[in-house]
């Protein structure tokens, strides 16, 4: 790798590949954290929707509130909203 105190071509190549891999890994971690902790990640978690419905008194009323919130945030189209609302009303 070192020839008479200077970097050889192989040393530069390995360093370049190592830097590329390092910064790619950093970018992946940052994007993953943004997806998990960002506003889009928090707003679309179906697990949190289920826990909200199970903790409250009336599941149907809570499901309706969740449905309203998802329509307002743009997660559902109007047709999907109406179909799911009708499903909740038939319980």
Coordinates of C-alpha atoms in Angstrom, one line a residue:
X1 CA 0.0 0.0 0.0
X2 CA 2.8 2.4 0.8
X3 CA 5.8 2.6 -1.5
X4 CA 8.6 4.8 -0.1
X5 CA 6.3 7.0 2.0
X6 CA 3.8 7.7 -0.8
X7 CA 0.4 6.2 -1.4
X8 CA 0.2 3.8 -4.4
X9 CA -2.7 3.6 -6.8
X10 CA -4.2 0.7 -4.9
X11 CA -4.2 2.6 -1.6
X12 CA -6.0 5.5 -3.2
X13 CA -8.6 3.2 -4.7
X14 CA -9.2 1.4 -1.5
X15 CA -9.6 4.7 0.4
X16 CA -12.0 6.0 -2.2
X17 CA -14.1 2.8 -2.0
X18 CA -14.1 3.0 1.8
X19 CA -15.2 6.6 1.8
X20 CA -18.0 5.9 -0.7
X21 CA -19.3 3.0 1.5
X22 CA -19.0 5.0 4.6
X23 CA -21.0 8.0 3.3
X24 CA -23.6 5.7 1.7
X25 CA -24.1 4.0 5.1
X26 CA -24.5 7.4 6.7
X27 CA -27.1 8.5 4.2
X28 CA -29.0 5.3 4.6
X29 CA -29.1 5.7 8.4
X30 CA -30.2 9.4 8.1
X31 CA -33.0 8.5 5.7
X32 CA -34.2 5.6 7.8
X33 CA -34.3 7.8 10.9
X34 CA -36.2 10.5 9.0
X35 CA -38.7 7.9 8.0
X36 CA -39.1 6.5 11.5
X37 CA -39.1 9.7 13.5
X38 CA -40.3 12.2 10.8
X39 CA -43.8 13.6 10.5
X40 CA -44.7 11.2 7.7
X41 CA -43.6 8.2 9.8
X42 CA -45.6 9.2 12.8
X43 CA -48.7 10.1 10.9
X44 CA -49.0 6.8 9.0
X45 CA -48.4 4.3 11.7
X46 CA -51.2 1.8 11.7
X47 CA -49.8 0.3 15.0
X48 CA -50.5 3.6 16.8
X49 CA -54.0 3.8 15.3
X50 CA -54.8 0.3 16.7
X51 CA -53.4 1.3 20.1
X52 CA -55.5 4.5 20.2
X53 CA -58.7 2.5 19.4
X54 CA -58.0 -0.1 22.0
X55 CA -57.3 2.3 24.8
X56 CA -60.4 4.4 24.4
X57 CA -64.0 3.5 25.4
X58 CA -65.8 3.1 22.1
X59 CA -63.9 1.4 19.3
X60 CA -66.3 2.6 16.6
X61 CA -66.1 6.2 17.6
X62 CA -62.3 6.1 17.8
X63 CA -62.1 4.3 14.5
X64 CA -64.2 7.1 13.0
X65 CA -61.9 9.7 14.5
X66 CA -58.9 7.9 13.0
X67 CA -60.6 7.7 9.6
X68 CA -61.4 11.4 9.7
X69 CA -57.7 12.2 10.6
X70 CA -56.4 10.0 7.8
X71 CA -58.7 11.8 5.3
X72 CA -57.6 15.1 6.6
X73 CA -53.9 14.2 6.3
X74 CA -54.4 12.9 2.7
X75 CA -53.7 9.2 3.5
X76 CA -57.2 8.2 2.1
X77 CA -59.1 9.4 -1.0
X78 CA -62.7 10.4 -0.6
X79 CA -63.9 7.1 -2.1
X80 CA -61.8 5.1 0.3
X81 CA -63.0 7.2 3.1
X82 CA -66.7 6.7 2.2
X83 CA -66.2 2.9 1.8
X84 CA -64.5 2.5 5.2
X85 CA -67.0 4.8 6.9
X86 CA -69.9 2.7 5.5
X87 CA -68.1 -0.4 6.8
X88 CA -67.9 1.1 10.3
X89 CA -71.6 2.1 10.2
X90 CA -72.6 -1.5 9.4
X91 CA -71.2 -2.9 12.7

